[in-house]
Tab-separated table of C-alpha atoms in Angstrom:
chain	number	residue	atom	x	y	z
L	1	MET	CA	-3.387	61.953	-11.104
L	2	ALA	CA	-2.756	58.771	-13.020
L	3	GLU	CA	-3.962	58.989	-16.574
L	4	ARG	CA	-3.358	55.485	-17.827
L	5	PRO	CA	-3.732	52.256	-15.893
L	6	GLU	CA	-0.023	51.501	-16.469
L	7	ASP	CA	0.790	54.592	-14.419
L	8	LEU	CA	-0.176	52.621	-11.353
L	9	ASN	CA	2.415	49.924	-11.987
L	10	LEU	CA	5.682	49.875	-10.148
L	11	PRO	CA	8.768	49.290	-12.313
L	12	ASN	CA	9.271	45.583	-12.906
L	13	ALA	CA	13.059	45.720	-12.808
L	14	VAL	CA	13.068	47.238	-9.319
L	15	ILE	CA	10.459	44.804	-8.010
L	16	SER	CA	12.442	41.855	-9.423
L	17	ARG	CA	15.578	43.118	-7.746
L	18	ILE	CA	13.876	43.449	-4.351
L	19	ILE	CA	12.422	39.940	-4.656
L	20	LYS	CA	15.778	38.493	-5.666
L	21	GLU	CA	17.566	40.111	-2.734
L	22	ALA	CA	14.904	38.898	-0.294
L	23	LEU	CA	15.120	35.226	-1.273
L	24	PRO	CA	17.934	32.715	-0.856
L	25	GLU	CA	20.084	32.193	-3.911
L	26	GLY	CA	18.916	29.737	-6.539
L	27	VAL	CA	15.198	30.207	-5.978
L	28	ASN	CA	13.308	30.381	-9.217
L	29	VAL	CA	10.518	32.974	-9.337
L	30	SER	CA	8.004	32.469	-12.120
L	31	LYS	CA	7.126	35.390	-14.364
L	32	GLU	CA	3.509	35.129	-13.291
L	33	ALA	CA	4.501	35.307	-9.621
L	34	ARG	CA	6.674	38.348	-10.234
L	35	SER	CA	3.950	40.359	-11.919
L	36	ALA	CA	1.468	39.252	-9.246
L	37	ILE	CA	3.797	40.614	-6.544
L	38	ALA	CA	4.217	43.888	-8.465
L	39	ARG	CA	0.442	44.281	-8.697
L	40	SER	CA	0.081	43.431	-5.016
L	41	ALA	CA	2.604	46.147	-4.174
L	42	SER	CA	0.516	48.754	-6.017
L	43	VAL	CA	-2.585	47.632	-4.170
L	44	PHE	CA	-0.628	47.776	-0.930
L	45	VAL	CA	0.235	51.439	-1.596
L	46	LEU	CA	-3.405	52.276	-2.367
L	47	TYR	CA	-4.716	50.484	0.679
L	48	ALA	CA	-2.116	51.929	3.044
L	49	THR	CA	-2.720	55.416	1.624
L	50	SER	CA	-6.439	55.235	2.189
L	51	CYS	CA	-5.894	53.986	5.780
L	52	ALA	CA	-3.326	56.743	6.391
L	53	LYS	CA	-5.727	59.310	4.986
L	54	SER	CA	-8.379	58.414	7.528
L	55	PHE	CA	-5.852	59.011	10.318
L	56	ALA	CA	-5.020	62.428	8.853
L	57	VAL	CA	-8.723	63.266	8.556
L	58	GLN	CA	-9.277	62.288	12.197
L	59	ALA	CA	-6.514	64.686	13.204
L	60	LYS	CA	-8.038	67.385	10.928
L	61	ARG	CA	-4.925	67.608	8.771
L	62	LYS	CA	-4.848	67.851	4.991
L	63	THR	CA	-1.304	66.641	4.525
L	64	LEU	CA	-0.420	62.992	5.017
L	65	ALA	CA	2.374	62.709	7.561
L	66	ALA	CA	4.822	59.883	8.222
L	67	GLY	CA	2.966	59.142	11.464
L	68	ASP	CA	-0.262	58.514	9.548
L	69	VAL	CA	1.443	55.933	7.342
L	70	LEU	CA	2.982	54.197	10.347
L	71	ALA	CA	-0.393	54.115	12.113
L	72	ALA	CA	-1.954	52.692	8.942
L	73	LEU	CA	0.638	49.903	8.841
L	74	GLU	CA	-0.170	49.005	12.430
L	75	GLU	CA	-3.830	48.822	11.576
L	76	MET	CA	-3.070	46.623	8.568
L	77	GLU	CA	-1.164	44.244	10.865
L	78	PHE	CA	2.219	45.044	9.422
L	79	GLU	CA	3.412	46.405	12.739
L	80	GLN	CA	6.617	44.387	12.362
L	81	PHE	CA	7.742	47.015	9.807
L	82	VAL	CA	7.244	50.007	12.057
L	83	GLN	CA	10.399	50.019	14.176
L	84	SER	CA	12.714	49.514	11.235
L	85	LEU	CA	10.867	52.225	9.298
L	86	ARG	CA	11.263	54.699	12.143
L	87	ASP	CA	15.014	54.025	12.126
L	88	SER	CA	15.368	54.466	8.360
L	89	LEU	CA	13.258	57.619	8.503
L	90	GLU	CA	15.686	59.129	11.025
L	91	VAL	CA	18.612	58.330	8.729
L	92	TYR	CA	16.740	59.749	5.744
L	93	LYS	CA	15.928	62.997	7.576
L	94	LYS	CA	19.566	63.425	8.566
L	95	GLU	CA	20.657	62.782	4.985
L	96	ILE	CA	18.302	65.467	3.679
L	97	LYS	CA	19.379	67.907	6.392
L	98	GLY	CA	23.028	67.179	5.622
L	99	LYS	CA	22.497	67.849	1.927
L	100	LYS	CA	20.696	71.114	2.621
L	101	GLU	CA	23.407	72.315	4.962
L	102	ALA	CA	26.133	71.347	2.514
L	103	SER	CA	24.510	73.335	-0.284
L	104	GLU	CA	23.986	76.342	1.990
L	105	GLN	CA	27.595	76.121	3.076
L	106	ARG	CA	28.696	76.083	-0.563
L	107	LYS	CA	26.582	79.149	-1.289
L	108	ARG	CA	28.046	80.981	1.703
L	109	ASN	CA	31.600	80.103	0.639
L	110	ARG	CA	30.967	81.391	-2.854
L	111	VAL	CA	29.669	84.710	-1.565
L	112	GLU	CA	32.658	85.123	0.764
L	113	VAL	CA	35.129	84.455	-2.039
L	114	THR	CA	33.449	87.021	-4.272
L	115	VAL	CA	33.407	89.622	-1.547
L	116	GLU	CA	37.097	89.079	-0.771
L	117	GLN	CA	38.121	89.356	-4.370
L	118	GLN	CA	36.105	92.476	-4.912
L	119	ALA	CA	37.841	93.991	-1.932
L	120	ASP	CA	41.150	93.338	-3.744
L	121	GLY	CA	39.988	95.494	-6.608
L	122	GLN	CA	39.124	92.509	-8.780
L	123	SER	CA	35.843	91.059	-9.894
L	124	VAL	CA	34.972	87.530	-10.816
L	125	ASP	CA	33.138	86.680	-13.950
L	126	ALA	CA	30.120	84.861	-12.593
L	127	GLU	CA	29.938	82.404	-15.492
L	128	THR	CA	33.517	81.383	-16.005
L	129	GLY	CA	35.035	82.218	-12.657
L	130	VAL	CA	37.829	84.061	-14.460
L	131	MET	CA	39.242	86.940	-12.542
L	132	VAL	CA	39.239	90.204	-14.401
L	133	ASP	CA	41.429	93.062	-13.365
L	134	GLU	CA	39.211	96.107	-13.146
L	135	GLY	CA	41.902	98.423	-14.485
L	136	GLU	CA	42.076	96.398	-17.679
L	137	GLU	CA	38.336	96.230	-18.014
L	138	ALA	CA	38.169	100.000	-17.895
L	139	GLU	CA	40.452	100.210	-20.936
L	140	TYR	CA	37.855	98.530	-23.118
L	141	GLY	CA	35.561	101.343	-22.096
L	142	GLY	CA	32.248	102.195	-23.673
L	143	GLY	CA	30.509	99.665	-21.455
L	144	VAL	CA	31.487	96.789	-23.770
L	145	VAL	CA	31.577	93.583	-21.842
L	146	MET	CA	33.642	90.792	-23.284
L	147	GLU	CA	31.972	87.459	-22.805
L	148	MET	CA	34.121	84.409	-22.606
L	149	GLU	CA	32.637	81.147	-23.612
L	150	ASN	CA	34.238	77.815	-23.021
W	1	MET	CA	24.309	43.147	4.460
W	2	GLU	CA	20.673	43.323	5.570
W	3	GLU	CA	21.496	46.228	7.901
W	4	VAL	CA	23.177	48.194	5.150
W	5	ARG	CA	20.235	47.646	2.780
W	6	ASN	CA	17.747	48.832	5.357
W	7	HIS	CA	19.452	52.156	5.808
W	8	LYS	CA	20.097	52.819	2.190
W	9	SER	CA	17.665	55.125	0.454
W	10	VAL	CA	14.708	53.649	-1.334
W	11	LEU	CA	14.974	51.609	-4.522
W	12	LEU	CA	11.435	52.334	-5.716
W	13	PRO	CA	10.962	55.620	-7.599
W	14	LEU	CA	9.344	58.116	-5.230
W	15	SER	CA	7.570	59.895	-8.096
W	16	ARG	CA	5.751	56.721	-9.081
W	17	VAL	CA	4.782	55.906	-5.503
W	18	LYS	CA	3.456	59.448	-5.164
W	19	LEU	CA	1.382	59.059	-8.327
W	20	ILE	CA	-0.221	55.896	-6.972
W	21	MET	CA	-0.907	57.555	-3.618
W	22	LYS	CA	-2.499	60.556	-5.318
W	23	SER	CA	-4.831	58.323	-7.295
W	24	SER	CA	-6.438	57.355	-4.003
W	25	PRO	CA	-9.595	59.476	-3.650
W	26	GLY	CA	-9.388	62.531	-1.424
W	27	VAL	CA	-5.613	62.557	-1.059
W	28	SER	CA	-4.192	65.941	-1.997
W	29	TYR	CA	-1.077	66.690	0.023
W	30	ILE	CA	1.587	64.165	0.895
W	31	GLY	CA	4.476	65.037	3.188
W	32	LEU	CA	7.956	64.107	1.996
W	33	ASP	CA	8.459	61.968	5.104
W	34	ALA	CA	5.172	60.181	4.487
W	35	LEU	CA	6.182	59.482	0.889
W	36	TYR	CA	9.510	58.071	2.012
W	37	VAL	CA	7.880	55.826	4.635
W	38	MET	CA	5.358	54.591	2.086
W	39	ALA	CA	8.009	53.718	-0.516
W	40	LYS	CA	10.190	52.030	2.086
W	41	SER	CA	7.313	50.049	3.542
W	42	THR	CA	6.288	48.925	0.056
W	43	GLU	CA	9.776	47.531	-0.394
W	44	MET	CA	9.490	45.715	2.917
W	45	PHE	CA	6.086	44.449	1.875
W	46	VAL	CA	7.509	42.973	-1.337
W	47	GLN	CA	10.332	41.295	0.605
W	48	CYS	CA	7.900	39.974	3.182
W	49	MET	CA	5.504	38.668	0.567
W	50	ALA	CA	8.266	36.875	-1.362
W	51	GLN	CA	9.705	35.271	1.756
W	52	HIS	CA	6.373	34.196	3.228
W	53	SER	CA	5.037	32.777	-0.006
W	54	LEU	CA	8.202	30.734	-0.455
W	55	LEU	CA	7.484	29.232	2.972
W	56	GLU	CA	3.965	28.401	1.837
W	57	GLY	CA	5.544	26.302	-0.874
W	58	ALA	CA	8.018	24.805	1.594
W	59	ASN	CA	5.118	23.094	3.344
W	60	GLY	CA	4.597	21.194	0.157
W	61	GLY	CA	8.321	20.386	-0.010
W	62	ASP	CA	9.282	22.833	-2.776
W	63	VAL	CA	11.785	25.439	-1.631
W	64	LYS	CA	13.329	26.201	-5.009
W	65	ASN	CA	10.360	27.585	-6.871
W	66	LEU	CA	8.062	30.489	-6.226
W	67	SER	CA	4.940	30.298	-8.317
W	68	TYR	CA	1.622	32.095	-8.541
W	69	GLY	CA	0.097	29.259	-6.542
W	70	ASN	CA	2.331	30.053	-3.563
W	71	LEU	CA	1.092	33.630	-3.554
W	72	ALA	CA	-2.557	32.688	-3.880
W	73	GLN	CA	-2.127	30.294	-0.959
W	74	LEU	CA	-0.430	32.961	1.145
W	75	VAL	CA	-3.224	35.456	0.483
W	76	GLN	CA	-5.806	32.867	1.428
W	77	ASN	CA	-4.069	31.684	4.615
W	78	ASN	CA	-2.505	34.807	6.060
W	79	LYS	CA	-4.689	37.473	7.636
W	80	SER	CA	-2.329	40.379	6.860
W	81	PHE	CA	-2.545	39.611	3.158
W	82	GLN	CA	-6.316	39.239	3.071
W	83	PHE	CA	-6.782	42.686	1.504
W	84	LEU	CA	-5.351	41.212	-1.707
W	85	ALA	CA	-8.064	38.563	-1.970
W	86	GLY	CA	-9.647	40.320	-4.969
W	87	LEU	CA	-6.390	40.114	-6.908
W	88	TYR	CA	-6.071	36.377	-6.432
W	89	PRO	CA	-9.272	34.755	-7.515
W	90	HIS	CA	-9.809	31.163	-6.525
W	91	ARG	CA	-8.650	28.732	-9.093
W	92	VAL	CA	-11.107	25.973	-9.554
W	93	ASN	CA	-9.992	22.701	-10.965
W	94	LEU	CA	-12.455	21.351	-13.385
W	95	VAL	CA	-12.984	17.674	-13.053
W	96	PHE	CA	-14.728	15.942	-15.868
W	97	GLY	CA	-16.296	12.778	-14.735
W	98	VAL	CA	-19.026	10.492	-15.742
W	99	SER	CA	-21.786	10.202	-13.255
């Protein structure tokens, strides 16, 4: 929940950048106009959220879904955004899926490496990745574990 | 260039967009996809508003400046932007005359 009214503002730098990229070069945007657009964007989010919420309520769902937001935009007569948004959403989903799979793959690889090395009679220090020969470790004895810090 | 921009991730901070969404009464859970679509559409809204309001000024012959007046005119003339009417109060020119 927003505690201060400023919490509802969108960052000015980002808004300015979006405006600049949307307009032809050399157009001068007054400071007043820029902050008016930023405020309008916040109101847009609030309005679209409340429209989307009513779609979710109709469908007896508690969680707002992407479909609710798209339906809200159609109702607000911004249907020209919808197709492009669907496309970017697909790309975004793939990106997230790709990242997840990559991190799972990394985890799997790490486990395999450890297992292989243990099979060779060696263990890997989890922190430093330094291989320790188990024979040598036994010489220290007494359960003393040497910690290497780098 | 436009194509590349459209498929890049969002510029607006998702955490801030989420905060604004949550301040709307009765909204408790927001799906990640819904948050992404909202942030992206807000970006498109800002682009759209800037471009359309510049055109409003173009009718008056000024294509190099975007002022508050352009925006107020856009909100007044364009149905899609009507929900912003409360943010753009009418400016009344005071005319002092002798009657």
